[in-house]
mmCIF file of C-alpha atoms in Angstrom:
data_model
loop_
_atom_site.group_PDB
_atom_site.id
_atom_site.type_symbol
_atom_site.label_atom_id
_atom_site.label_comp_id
_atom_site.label_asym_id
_atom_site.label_seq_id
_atom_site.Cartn_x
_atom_site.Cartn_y
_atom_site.Cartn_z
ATOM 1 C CA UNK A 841 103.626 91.039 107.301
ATOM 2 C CA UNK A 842 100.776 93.501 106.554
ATOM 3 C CA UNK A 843 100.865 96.124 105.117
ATOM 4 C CA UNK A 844 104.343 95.270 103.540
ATOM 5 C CA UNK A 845 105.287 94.052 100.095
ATOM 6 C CA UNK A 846 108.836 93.387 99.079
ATOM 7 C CA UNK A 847 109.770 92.251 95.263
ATOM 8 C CA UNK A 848 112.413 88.833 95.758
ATOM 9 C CA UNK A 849 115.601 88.186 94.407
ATOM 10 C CA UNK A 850 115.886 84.259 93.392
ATOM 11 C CA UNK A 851 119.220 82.349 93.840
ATOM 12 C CA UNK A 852 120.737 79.308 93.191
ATOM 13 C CA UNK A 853 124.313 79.751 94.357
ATOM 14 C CA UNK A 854 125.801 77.171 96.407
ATOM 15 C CA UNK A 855 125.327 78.525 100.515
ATOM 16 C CA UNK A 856 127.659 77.683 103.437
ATOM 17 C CA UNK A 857 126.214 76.005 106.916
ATOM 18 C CA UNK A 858 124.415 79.157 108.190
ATOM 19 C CA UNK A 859 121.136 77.933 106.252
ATOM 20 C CA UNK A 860 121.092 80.767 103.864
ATOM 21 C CA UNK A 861 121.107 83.473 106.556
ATOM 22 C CA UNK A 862 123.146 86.321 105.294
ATOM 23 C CA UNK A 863 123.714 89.011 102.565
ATOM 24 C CA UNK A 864 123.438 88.525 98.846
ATOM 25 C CA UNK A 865 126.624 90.525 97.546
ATOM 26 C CA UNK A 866 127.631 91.161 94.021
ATOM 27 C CA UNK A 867 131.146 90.905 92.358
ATOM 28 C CA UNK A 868 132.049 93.802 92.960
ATOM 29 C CA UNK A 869 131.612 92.957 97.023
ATOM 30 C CA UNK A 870 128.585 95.324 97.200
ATOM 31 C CA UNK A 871 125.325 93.841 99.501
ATOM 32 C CA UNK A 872 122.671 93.811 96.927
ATOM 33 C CA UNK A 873 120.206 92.123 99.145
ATOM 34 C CA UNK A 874 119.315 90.092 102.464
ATOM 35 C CA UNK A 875 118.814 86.610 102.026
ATOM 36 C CA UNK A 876 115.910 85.710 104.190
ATOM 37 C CA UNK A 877 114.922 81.997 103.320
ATOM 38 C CA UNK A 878 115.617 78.961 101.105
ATOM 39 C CA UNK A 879 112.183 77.975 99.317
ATOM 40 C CA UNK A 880 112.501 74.861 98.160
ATOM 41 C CA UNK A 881 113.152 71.215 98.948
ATOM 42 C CA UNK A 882 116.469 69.998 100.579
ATOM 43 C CA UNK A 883 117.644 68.406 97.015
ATOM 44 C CA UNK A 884 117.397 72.131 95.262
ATOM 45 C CA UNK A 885 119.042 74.652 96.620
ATOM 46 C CA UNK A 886 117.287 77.872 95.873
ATOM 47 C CA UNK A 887 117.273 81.045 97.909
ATOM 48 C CA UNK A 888 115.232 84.098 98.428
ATOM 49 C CA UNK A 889 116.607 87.616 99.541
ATOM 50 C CA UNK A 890 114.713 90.831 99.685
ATOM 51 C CA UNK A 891 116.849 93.586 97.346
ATOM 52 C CA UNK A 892 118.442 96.206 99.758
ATOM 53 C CA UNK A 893 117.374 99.043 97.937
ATOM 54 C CA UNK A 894 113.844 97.699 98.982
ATOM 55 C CA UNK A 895 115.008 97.864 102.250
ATOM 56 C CA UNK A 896 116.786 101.615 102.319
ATOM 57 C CA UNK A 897 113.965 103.357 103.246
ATOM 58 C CA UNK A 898 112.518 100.884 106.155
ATOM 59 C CA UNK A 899 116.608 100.895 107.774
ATOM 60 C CA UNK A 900 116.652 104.844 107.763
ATOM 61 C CA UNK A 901 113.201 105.161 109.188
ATOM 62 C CA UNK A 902 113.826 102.922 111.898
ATOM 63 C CA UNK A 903 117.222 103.993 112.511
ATOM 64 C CA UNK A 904 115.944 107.763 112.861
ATOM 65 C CA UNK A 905 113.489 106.385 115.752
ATOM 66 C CA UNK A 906 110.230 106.323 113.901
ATOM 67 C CA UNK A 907 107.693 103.914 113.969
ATOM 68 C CA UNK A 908 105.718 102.289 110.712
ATOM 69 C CA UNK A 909 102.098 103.432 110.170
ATOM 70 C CA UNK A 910 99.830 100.644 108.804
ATOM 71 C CA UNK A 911 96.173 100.116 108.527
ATOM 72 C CA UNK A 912 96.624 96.279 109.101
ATOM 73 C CA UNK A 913 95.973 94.148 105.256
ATOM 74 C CA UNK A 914 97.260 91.408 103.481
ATOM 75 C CA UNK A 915 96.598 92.744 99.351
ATOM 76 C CA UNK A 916 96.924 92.188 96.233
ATOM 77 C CA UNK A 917 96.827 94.216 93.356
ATOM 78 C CA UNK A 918 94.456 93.946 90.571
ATOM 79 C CA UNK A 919 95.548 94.506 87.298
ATOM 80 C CA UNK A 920 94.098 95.623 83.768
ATOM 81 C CA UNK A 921 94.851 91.958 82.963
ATOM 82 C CA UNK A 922 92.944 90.120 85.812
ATOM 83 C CA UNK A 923 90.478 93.152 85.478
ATOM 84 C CA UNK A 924 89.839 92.353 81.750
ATOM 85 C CA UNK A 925 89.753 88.162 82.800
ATOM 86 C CA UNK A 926 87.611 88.762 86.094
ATOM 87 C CA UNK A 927 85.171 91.577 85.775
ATOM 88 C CA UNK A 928 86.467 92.725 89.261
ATOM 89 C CA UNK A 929 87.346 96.171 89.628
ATOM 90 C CA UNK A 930 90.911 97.326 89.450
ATOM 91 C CA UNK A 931 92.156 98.614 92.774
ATOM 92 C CA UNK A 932 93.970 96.544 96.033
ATOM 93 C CA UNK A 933 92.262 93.192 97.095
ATOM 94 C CA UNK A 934 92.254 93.072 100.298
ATOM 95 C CA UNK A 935 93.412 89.240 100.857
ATOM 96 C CA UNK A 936 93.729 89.136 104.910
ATOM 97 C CA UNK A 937 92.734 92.157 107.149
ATOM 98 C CA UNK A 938 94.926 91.451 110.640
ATOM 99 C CA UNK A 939 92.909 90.435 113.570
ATOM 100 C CA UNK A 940 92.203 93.257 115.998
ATOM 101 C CA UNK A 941 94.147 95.953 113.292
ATOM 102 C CA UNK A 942 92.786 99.104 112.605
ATOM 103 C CA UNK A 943 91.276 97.882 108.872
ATOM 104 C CA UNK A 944 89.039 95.315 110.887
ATOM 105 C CA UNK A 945 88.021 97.492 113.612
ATOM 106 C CA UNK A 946 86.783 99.832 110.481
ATOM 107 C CA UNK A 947 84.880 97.027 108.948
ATOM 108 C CA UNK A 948 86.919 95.903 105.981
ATOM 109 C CA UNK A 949 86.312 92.628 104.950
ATOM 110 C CA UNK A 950 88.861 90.151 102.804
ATOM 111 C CA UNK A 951 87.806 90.381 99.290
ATOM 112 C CA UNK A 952 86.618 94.147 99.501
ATOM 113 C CA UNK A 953 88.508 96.003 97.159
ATOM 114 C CA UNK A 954 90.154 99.274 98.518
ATOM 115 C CA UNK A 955 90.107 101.685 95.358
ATOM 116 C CA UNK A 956 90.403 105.450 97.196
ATOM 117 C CA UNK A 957 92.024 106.636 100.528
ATOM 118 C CA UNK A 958 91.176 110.028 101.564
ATOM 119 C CA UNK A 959 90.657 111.024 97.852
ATOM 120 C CA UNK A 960 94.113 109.651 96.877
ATOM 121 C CA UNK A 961 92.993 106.695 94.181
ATOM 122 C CA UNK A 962 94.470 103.325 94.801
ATOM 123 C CA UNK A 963 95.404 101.790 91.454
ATOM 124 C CA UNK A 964 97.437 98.987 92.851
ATOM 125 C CA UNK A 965 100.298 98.313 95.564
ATOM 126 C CA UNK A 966 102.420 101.033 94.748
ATOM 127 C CA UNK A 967 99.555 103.957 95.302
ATOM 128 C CA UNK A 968 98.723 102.221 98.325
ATOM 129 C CA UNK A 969 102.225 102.167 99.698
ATOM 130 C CA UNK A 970 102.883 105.665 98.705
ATOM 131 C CA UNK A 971 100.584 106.999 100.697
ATOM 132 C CA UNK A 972 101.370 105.195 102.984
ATOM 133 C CA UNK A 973 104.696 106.581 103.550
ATOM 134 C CA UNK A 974 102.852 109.889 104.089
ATOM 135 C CA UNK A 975 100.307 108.759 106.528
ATOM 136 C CA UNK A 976 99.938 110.170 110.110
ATOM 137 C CA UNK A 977 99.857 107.387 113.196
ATOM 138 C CA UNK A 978 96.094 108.356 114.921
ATOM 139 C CA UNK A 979 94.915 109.793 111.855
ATOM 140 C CA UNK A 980 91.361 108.907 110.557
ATOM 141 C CA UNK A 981 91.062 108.666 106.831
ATOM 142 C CA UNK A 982 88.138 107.775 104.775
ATOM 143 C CA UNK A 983 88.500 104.233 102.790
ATOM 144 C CA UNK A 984 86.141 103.812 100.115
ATOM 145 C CA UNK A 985 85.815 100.103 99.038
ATOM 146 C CA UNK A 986 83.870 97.920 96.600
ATOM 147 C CA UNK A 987 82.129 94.713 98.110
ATOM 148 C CA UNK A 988 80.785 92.062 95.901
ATOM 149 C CA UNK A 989 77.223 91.516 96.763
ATOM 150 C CA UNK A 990 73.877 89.864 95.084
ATOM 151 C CA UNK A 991 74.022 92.728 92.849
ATOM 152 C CA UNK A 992 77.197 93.051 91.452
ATOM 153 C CA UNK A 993 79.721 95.972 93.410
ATOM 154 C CA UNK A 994 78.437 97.985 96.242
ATOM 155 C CA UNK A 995 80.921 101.204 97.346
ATOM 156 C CA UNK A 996 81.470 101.125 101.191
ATOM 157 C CA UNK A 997 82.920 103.820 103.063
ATOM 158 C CA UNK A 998 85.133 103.406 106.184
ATOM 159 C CA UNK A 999 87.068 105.216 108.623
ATOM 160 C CA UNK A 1000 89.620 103.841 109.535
ATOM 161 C CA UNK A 1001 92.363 105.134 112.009
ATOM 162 C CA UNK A 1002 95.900 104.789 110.902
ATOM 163 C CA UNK A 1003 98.233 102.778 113.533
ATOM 164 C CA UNK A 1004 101.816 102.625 114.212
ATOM 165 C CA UNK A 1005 103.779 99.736 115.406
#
């Protein structure tokens, strides 16, 4: 999905004939996660499940009748480490802008690299996400960007208008 990054639990545990559809529970009975695919061959049985407490904050939105903002990206963040190894810039790579989404209505490009929104910096996933949370569906913000060009990084500014689904 864009705009949406969840951390995976990894299991091997034996699953019954639902094909891995189902909760991830702990001893003590408690759900600890939502299994959501098996991702590997037939002959190994390994499971994925997205942790609940990931999850907490999506269910109680929803339930509570309101809608997810998003600006419509696929990212990745860049870290001191790949900074270091790279020479790119640290901020959020933008890996996939959604067709038609408000991101690629504004102009951003995959590979620009989103470092501020609306003077909030964007170090990585997490500053992205948190604001995020506090965005406004219809609101305009200003996205400043780096693009690689012929001369090394150019800054690119771009309004982009904040969208709900």
């Amino acid at each position: 999905y864009y705009d949406i990054q969840y951390s995976l639990i990894a299991t091997d545990m034996q699953m019954n004939s639902s094909g891995g559809r189902g909760f991830l529970m702990n001893t003590s009975g408690e759900i600890i996660g939502v299994i959501t695919k098996k991702t590997t061959p037939s002959d190994v049985s390994v499971y994925t499940a997205i942790g609940i407490s990931e999850l907490k904050n999506l269910i109680e939105r929803l339930s509570n009748g309101e809608k997810e903002v998003y600006i419509g990206v696929k990212a990745e963040e860049i870290t001191d480490t790949v900074s270091r190894r790279t020479d790119m810039p640290k901020g959020m790579l933008v890996k996939e802008v959604q067709n038609d989404g408000p991101a690629m209505l504004a102009g951003i490009l995959p590979m620009d690299i989103i470092t501020e929104i609306d003077g909030n910096p964007i170090t990585g996933y997490a500053s992205y996400r948190a604001w995020l949370r506090n965005a406004g569906a219809g609101e305009t913000v200003k996205v400043k960007a780096l693009r690689s060009g012929k001369e090394g990084y150019e800054e690119a500014v771009f309004e982009v208008t904040v969208g709900e689904r």
